[in-house]
Amino acid sequence: MTSINTHEIDIVKAKTSKIDSVDFENLTFGNVFTDHMLVCDYKDGAWEKPIIKPYEHFMIDPSAKVFHYGQAIFEGMKAYKDENDEVWLFRPDQNMERFNKSAVRMAMPEVPEHIFMDGLKTIVDLERNWVKKGIGNTLYLRPFMIAVGSGVIAQPSTQYRFMIILSPAKSYYQGEVKVIIAEHYSRAANGGIGAAKAAGNYSAQFYPQKLAQEKGFQQIIWTDDATHTKLEEAGTMNVFFKINDTLYTAPTSERILDGVTRKSIIDLAKSEGIKIEVRSVLVDELVAAAKDGSLKEIFGAGTAAVVSPIVGFQYKEHYYELPKIENSTALQLKDKLTKIQYKLADDKFGWTVKV
């Protein structure tokens, strides 16, 4: 291994790379990881110096609070390579800001910018060969933090580990996406942690999603916990509805994640003159629009999926097929967004950051 000492980050390089053994044309999302990872520990009320080192397993006490009380948060981001072999991040400041909001909500320490942002840029630069050119090819970035302090008393940990791992990726969802509207289960509740990217939010979805998949649906459109009348998110994505010529999406709240792709889609739509409203959409409103033909599109938006068109939905045992639209708003917005991310179009918003 080769060791490098920088002012802020120590780097220990792997002796050899496994990149040549990876089939980049046949990747399963999130299953292959690059040669290195970033690790930074929080102890005695302070962050230690980060280190980038070979990707490896690590030891952790069985009584670590992450196992018993679920103190764990994460972010999902991507790096892109343009036609000139330059590598770019997309709105990383928004991910860092949301990460620290999640940390506060979970009674965890905020990660300083010089650790989060400098660490992110440094490890992506080190692994730039893992970022392949071409739309659809990305390097998925997973910053996360877990409580590693020992002891099973029900209180916040005093020790934490912040890490960044990287995974080459292609598109997240394959094929058509059909959804079922939740009538009983909820993703999140008022006063809860739905607006945080906390690990427990996602594990709580697994059982309802399993039930939906057994019925032939890929995802669930979540409804509000109190009345199950308001449409909120689609699986792990924010969700948009096009009724007549207007695009609708729910406002962020304690129950709804402030998605980076979501806010980018909203800004793009406005800049393109697409009529868009941020307000709650009712289940009855959606069903009525599906029946009278005014419902044109539903699509999910998120970092992993980018934009994922939905072909139909089920509610109370009735299935509603959406019209097939060649040049849909969803695909238009996805095209414009990805062209900005891959530097194939002018970034008038200032969203992209060069590594």
Coordinates of C-alpha atoms in Angstrom, one line a residue:
M1 CA 0.0 0.0 0.0
T2 CA 1.1 3.6 -0.6
S3 CA 0.5 6.2 2.1
I4 CA -0.1 9.9 1.4
N5 CA -0.4 12.5 4.1
T6 CA -2.4 15.6 3.2
H7 CA -3.3 18.5 5.4
E8 CA -6.8 17.3 6.1
I9 CA -7.0 13.6 4.9
D10 CA -4.7 10.7 5.1
I11 CA -4.8 8.4 2.0
V12 CA -3.6 4.8 2.1
K13 CA -3.8 3.4 -1.5
A14 CA -4.7 -0.2 -2.3
K15 CA -1.9 -2.3 -3.6
T16 CA -3.9 -3.5 -6.6
S17 CA -7.3 -2.5 -8.1
K18 CA -10.2 -4.8 -8.8
I19 CA -11.6 -2.6 -11.5
D20 CA -10.5 -4.9 -14.3
S21 CA -12.6 -7.7 -12.9
V22 CA -15.8 -5.7 -13.0
D23 CA -18.3 -6.1 -15.8
F24 CA -19.5 -2.5 -16.2
E25 CA -22.2 -3.5 -18.7
N26 CA -24.0 -5.8 -16.4
L27 CA -24.1 -4.1 -13.0
T28 CA -26.6 -4.9 -10.3
F29 CA -27.3 -1.6 -8.4
G30 CA -25.3 -1.3 -5.2
N31 CA -23.5 -4.7 -5.3
V32 CA -20.1 -3.7 -6.5
F33 CA -17.8 -1.2 -4.7
T34 CA -14.7 0.6 -5.6
D35 CA -11.2 0.0 -4.2
H36 CA -11.3 2.6 -1.4
M37 CA -13.5 4.0 1.4
L38 CA -13.4 7.1 3.6
V39 CA -13.6 6.7 7.4
C40 CA -13.8 9.4 10.0
D41 CA -14.6 8.8 13.7
Y42 CA -16.2 11.1 16.2
K43 CA -15.0 10.6 19.8
D44 CA -14.8 12.7 22.9
G45 CA -16.9 15.4 21.4
A46 CA -14.7 16.0 18.3
W47 CA -14.1 14.7 14.8
E48 CA -10.8 12.9 14.2
K49 CA -8.8 13.2 11.0
P50 CA -10.4 11.4 8.0
I51 CA -8.6 8.5 6.3
I52 CA -9.2 7.1 2.8
K53 CA -8.1 3.4 2.8
P54 CA -8.7 0.2 0.9
Y55 CA -12.3 -1.0 1.1
E56 CA -12.5 -3.6 3.8
H57 CA -14.6 -5.1 6.6
F58 CA -14.2 -3.6 10.1
M59 CA -14.8 -4.7 13.6
I60 CA -17.6 -3.3 15.7
D61 CA -18.9 -4.0 19.2
P62 CA -22.0 -6.2 19.3
S63 CA -23.5 -3.6 21.7
A64 CA -23.0 -0.7 19.3
K65 CA -26.1 1.5 19.5
V66 CA -26.6 1.3 15.7
F67 CA -27.7 -2.3 16.2
H68 CA -30.0 -1.6 19.1
Y69 CA -31.5 1.9 18.6
G70 CA -31.0 2.5 14.9
Q71 CA -28.9 5.6 14.9
A72 CA -28.0 5.5 11.3
I73 CA -28.3 8.1 8.5
F74 CA -27.1 8.2 4.9
E75 CA -27.2 10.1 1.6
G76 CA -27.4 9.0 -2.0
M77 CA -25.4 11.0 -4.7
K78 CA -23.8 10.4 -8.0
A79 CA -20.7 11.4 -9.9
Y80 CA -20.8 11.7 -13.7
K81 CA -18.1 11.8 -16.4
D82 CA -18.4 14.1 -19.4
E83 CA -17.0 13.5 -23.0
N84 CA -13.7 15.2 -22.0
D85 CA -13.1 12.7 -19.1
E86 CA -13.9 15.3 -16.5
V87 CA -15.8 14.2 -13.4
W88 CA -18.7 16.1 -11.9
L89 CA -20.9 16.1 -8.9
F90 CA -24.5 17.2 -8.9
R91 CA -25.6 19.7 -6.2
P92 CA -23.5 18.1 -3.4
D93 CA -24.1 21.0 -1.1
Q94 CA -27.8 20.0 -1.0
N95 CA -26.8 16.5 0.1
M96 CA -24.5 17.8 2.8
E97 CA -27.1 20.1 4.1
R98 CA -29.8 17.4 4.2
F99 CA -27.3 14.9 5.8
N100 CA -26.7 17.3 8.7
K101 CA -30.4 18.0 9.1
S102 CA -30.8 14.2 9.4
A103 CA -28.0 14.1 11.9
V104 CA -29.6 16.7 14.1
R105 CA -33.0 14.9 14.0
M106 CA -31.3 11.6 15.0
A107 CA -29.3 13.3 17.8
M108 CA -26.1 12.7 16.0
P109 CA -23.2 15.2 15.5
E110 CA -23.1 17.2 12.3
V111 CA -20.3 16.5 9.9
P112 CA -18.1 19.5 9.1
E113 CA -17.9 20.7 5.5
H114 CA -14.2 20.0 5.3
I115 CA -14.8 16.4 6.1
F116 CA -17.9 15.8 4.1
M117 CA -17.2 17.9 1.0
D118 CA -13.4 17.6 0.8
G119 CA -13.6 13.9 1.7
L120 CA -16.2 13.4 -1.1
K121 CA -14.1 15.2 -3.7
T122 CA -10.9 13.5 -2.7
I123 CA -12.2 9.9 -2.8
V124 CA -14.1 10.5 -6.1
D125 CA -10.9 12.0 -7.6
L126 CA -9.0 8.9 -6.4
E127 CA -11.6 6.6 -8.0
R128 CA -12.3 8.6 -11.1
N129 CA -11.5 5.6 -13.3
W130 CA -14.6 3.9 -11.9
V131 CA -16.7 6.7 -13.4
K132 CA -17.6 5.6 -17.0
K133 CA -18.6 7.9 -19.8
G134 CA -22.1 7.7 -21.4
I135 CA -25.6 8.7 -20.2
G136 CA -26.7 6.1 -17.7
N137 CA -23.2 5.3 -16.4
T138 CA -22.6 6.8 -13.0
L139 CA -20.6 6.3 -9.8
Y140 CA -23.1 6.1 -6.9
L141 CA -21.8 7.8 -3.7
R142 CA -23.0 6.7 -0.3
P143 CA -22.0 8.9 2.6
F144 CA -23.4 7.5 5.9
M145 CA -23.0 7.7 9.6
I146 CA -23.6 5.1 12.3
A147 CA -23.5 5.0 16.1
V148 CA -20.6 2.9 17.1
G149 CA -20.6 3.6 20.9
S150 CA -21.1 0.5 23.0
G151 CA -23.8 -0.1 25.6
V152 CA -27.5 -1.1 25.4
I153 CA -28.9 1.7 27.5
A154 CA -31.5 3.6 25.5
Q155 CA -29.8 6.9 24.9
P156 CA -27.7 8.5 22.1
S157 CA -24.3 7.2 21.4
T158 CA -21.2 9.3 22.2
Q159 CA -19.1 7.8 19.4
Y160 CA -19.9 7.7 15.7
R161 CA -18.4 6.7 12.4
F162 CA -18.8 8.7 9.2
M163 CA -18.0 6.8 6.0
I164 CA -18.2 7.2 2.2
I165 CA -18.3 4.2 -0.1
L166 CA -18.7 4.2 -3.9
S167 CA -20.5 1.9 -6.3
P168 CA -20.5 2.0 -10.1
A169 CA -24.1 2.0 -11.4
K170 CA -26.4 2.0 -14.3
S171 CA -30.1 2.7 -14.2
Y172 CA -31.9 1.7 -11.0
Y173 CA -35.3 0.4 -12.2
Q174 CA -35.7 -1.9 -15.2
G175 CA -38.9 -2.3 -17.2
E176 CA -42.4 -0.9 -16.5
V177 CA -43.3 0.3 -13.0
K178 CA -46.8 -0.3 -11.7
V179 CA -47.7 1.0 -8.2
I180 CA -50.4 0.4 -5.6
I181 CA -51.7 3.2 -3.4
A182 CA -51.3 2.5 0.3
E183 CA -54.5 2.2 2.2
H184 CA -53.1 1.0 5.6
Y185 CA -49.4 1.2 5.9
S186 CA -47.5 4.6 6.1
R187 CA -44.0 5.5 5.2
A188 CA -43.8 8.2 7.9
A189 CA -45.9 10.1 10.5
N190 CA -46.1 13.7 11.7
G191 CA -43.5 14.4 14.4
G192 CA -41.5 11.4 13.2
I193 CA -38.3 11.0 11.2
G194 CA -39.8 10.8 7.6
A195 CA -37.9 14.0 6.5
A196 CA -34.6 12.5 7.6
K197 CA -32.6 10.0 5.5
A198 CA -32.6 7.6 8.5
A199 CA -32.0 3.9 7.8
G200 CA -35.2 2.9 9.8
N201 CA -37.4 4.7 7.3
Y202 CA -36.4 2.4 4.6
S203 CA -36.5 -0.9 6.5
A204 CA -40.1 0.0 7.6
Q205 CA -41.0 0.0 3.9
F206 CA -39.8 -3.5 3.1
Y207 CA -42.8 -5.5 4.4
P208 CA -45.5 -3.4 2.7
Q209 CA -43.4 -3.4 -0.5
K210 CA -43.1 -7.2 -0.3
L211 CA -46.9 -7.4 -0.1
A212 CA -47.2 -5.1 -3.1
Q213 CA -44.7 -7.1 -5.1
E214 CA -46.6 -10.3 -4.4
K215 CA -49.6 -8.7 -6.1
G216 CA -47.4 -7.8 -9.2
F217 CA -46.6 -4.1 -8.3
Q218 CA -43.1 -2.7 -8.2
Q219 CA -43.7 0.1 -5.8
I220 CA -46.2 1.7 -3.4
I221 CA -47.5 5.3 -3.5
W222 CA -47.5 6.2 0.1
T223 CA -50.4 8.2 1.6
D224 CA -50.5 10.4 4.8
D225 CA -50.6 8.4 8.0
A226 CA -53.7 10.2 9.5
T227 CA -56.3 9.9 6.7
H228 CA -54.6 8.0 3.9
T229 CA -56.2 10.5 1.5
K230 CA -53.1 12.5 0.5
L231 CA -50.6 11.2 -2.0
E232 CA -47.0 11.7 -0.8
E233 CA -44.1 9.5 -2.2
A234 CA -43.6 6.6 -4.5
G235 CA -41.4 3.9 -2.9
T236 CA -38.1 5.6 -2.2
M237 CA -38.9 8.5 -4.6
N238 CA -40.7 11.7 -4.6
V239 CA -43.7 11.5 -6.9
F240 CA -45.2 13.8 -9.6
F241 CA -48.6 13.8 -11.2
K242 CA -49.6 15.4 -14.5
I243 CA -53.3 16.3 -14.7
N244 CA -54.4 18.0 -17.9
D245 CA -51.5 20.4 -18.5
T246 CA -50.3 20.9 -14.9
L247 CA -47.7 19.0 -13.0
Y248 CA -48.3 18.5 -9.3
T249 CA -46.1 17.3 -6.4
A250 CA -46.6 17.2 -2.7
P251 CA -44.9 19.9 -0.5
T252 CA -42.1 18.7 1.7
S253 CA -43.0 18.1 5.4
E254 CA -42.0 16.0 8.4
R255 CA -43.3 13.1 6.4
I256 CA -41.8 13.8 3.0
L257 CA -38.1 13.9 2.1
D258 CA -36.7 17.0 0.5
G259 CA -35.4 15.3 -2.5
V260 CA -32.5 16.9 -4.5
T261 CA -33.9 15.5 -7.8
R262 CA -37.4 16.7 -6.8
K263 CA -36.3 20.3 -6.3
S264 CA -34.3 20.1 -9.5
I265 CA -37.3 18.9 -11.5
I266 CA -39.4 21.7 -10.1
D267 CA -36.9 24.3 -11.1
L268 CA -36.4 22.7 -14.6
A269 CA -40.1 22.6 -15.2
K270 CA -40.5 26.3 -14.3
S271 CA -37.7 27.3 -16.5
E272 CA -39.2 25.3 -19.4
G273 CA -42.6 27.0 -19.0
I274 CA -44.3 23.9 -17.7
K275 CA -47.1 24.7 -15.3
I276 CA -46.3 23.2 -11.9
E277 CA -48.0 23.4 -8.5
V278 CA -46.6 22.2 -5.2
R279 CA -49.6 21.1 -3.2
S280 CA -51.2 18.0 -1.8
V281 CA -52.9 15.7 -4.4
L282 CA -55.8 13.7 -3.0
V283 CA -56.4 10.0 -3.8
D284 CA -60.0 10.8 -4.9
E285 CA -58.7 13.5 -7.2
L286 CA -56.2 11.1 -8.8
V287 CA -58.9 8.4 -9.3
A288 CA -61.3 10.9 -10.8
A289 CA -58.7 12.2 -13.2
A290 CA -57.8 8.6 -14.2
K291 CA -61.5 7.9 -14.9
D292 CA -62.2 11.1 -16.9
G293 CA -58.9 10.9 -18.9
S294 CA -57.3 14.1 -17.5
L295 CA -54.6 12.1 -15.7
K296 CA -51.7 12.1 -18.2
E297 CA -48.7 11.0 -16.3
I298 CA -47.3 9.8 -12.9
F299 CA -43.5 9.6 -12.3
G300 CA -41.1 9.1 -9.5
A301 CA -38.0 11.2 -9.0
G302 CA -34.9 10.4 -7.0
T303 CA -31.1 10.1 -7.2
A304 CA -31.0 6.4 -8.0
A305 CA -33.9 6.3 -10.4
V306 CA -33.5 9.9 -11.7
V307 CA -37.0 9.9 -13.3
S308 CA -39.1 6.7 -13.4
P309 CA -42.3 6.8 -15.3
I310 CA -45.2 4.9 -13.8
V311 CA -47.5 3.0 -16.2
G312 CA -50.5 2.5 -13.9
F313 CA -51.8 2.3 -10.4
Q314 CA -54.2 0.3 -8.3
Y315 CA -56.5 1.6 -5.6
K316 CA -59.1 -0.5 -3.7
E317 CA -58.7 -3.4 -6.1
H318 CA -59.3 -1.3 -9.2
Y319 CA -56.3 -0.9 -11.6
Y320 CA -56.0 2.3 -13.7
E321 CA -53.7 2.2 -16.8
L322 CA -52.1 5.5 -17.8
P323 CA -52.0 6.6 -21.5
K324 CA -48.8 5.9 -23.4
I325 CA -47.2 9.2 -24.4
E326 CA -44.3 9.2 -26.8
N327 CA -42.7 12.5 -25.7
S328 CA -43.9 12.6 -22.1
T329 CA -43.1 15.4 -19.7
A330 CA -41.3 12.9 -17.5
L331 CA -38.9 11.9 -20.2
Q332 CA -38.4 15.5 -21.4
L333 CA -37.4 16.5 -17.9
K334 CA -35.2 13.5 -17.4
D335 CA -33.4 14.3 -20.7
K336 CA -32.8 17.9 -19.7
L337 CA -31.7 16.9 -16.3
T338 CA -29.3 14.2 -17.4
K339 CA -27.8 16.5 -20.1
I340 CA -26.9 19.0 -17.4
Q341 CA -25.4 16.3 -15.2
Y342 CA -23.3 14.9 -18.0
K343 CA -22.3 18.4 -19.2
L344 CA -24.1 18.0 -22.5
A345 CA -26.2 21.1 -21.9
D346 CA -25.5 24.5 -20.4
D347 CA -25.9 24.4 -16.6
K348 CA -27.6 27.8 -16.1
F349 CA -28.5 26.8 -12.5
G350 CA -24.9 26.3 -11.4
W351 CA -25.7 22.8 -10.1
T352 CA -22.6 20.9 -11.3
V353 CA -19.3 20.8 -9.3
K354 CA -16.1 19.7 -10.9
V355 CA -14.0 17.2 -9.1

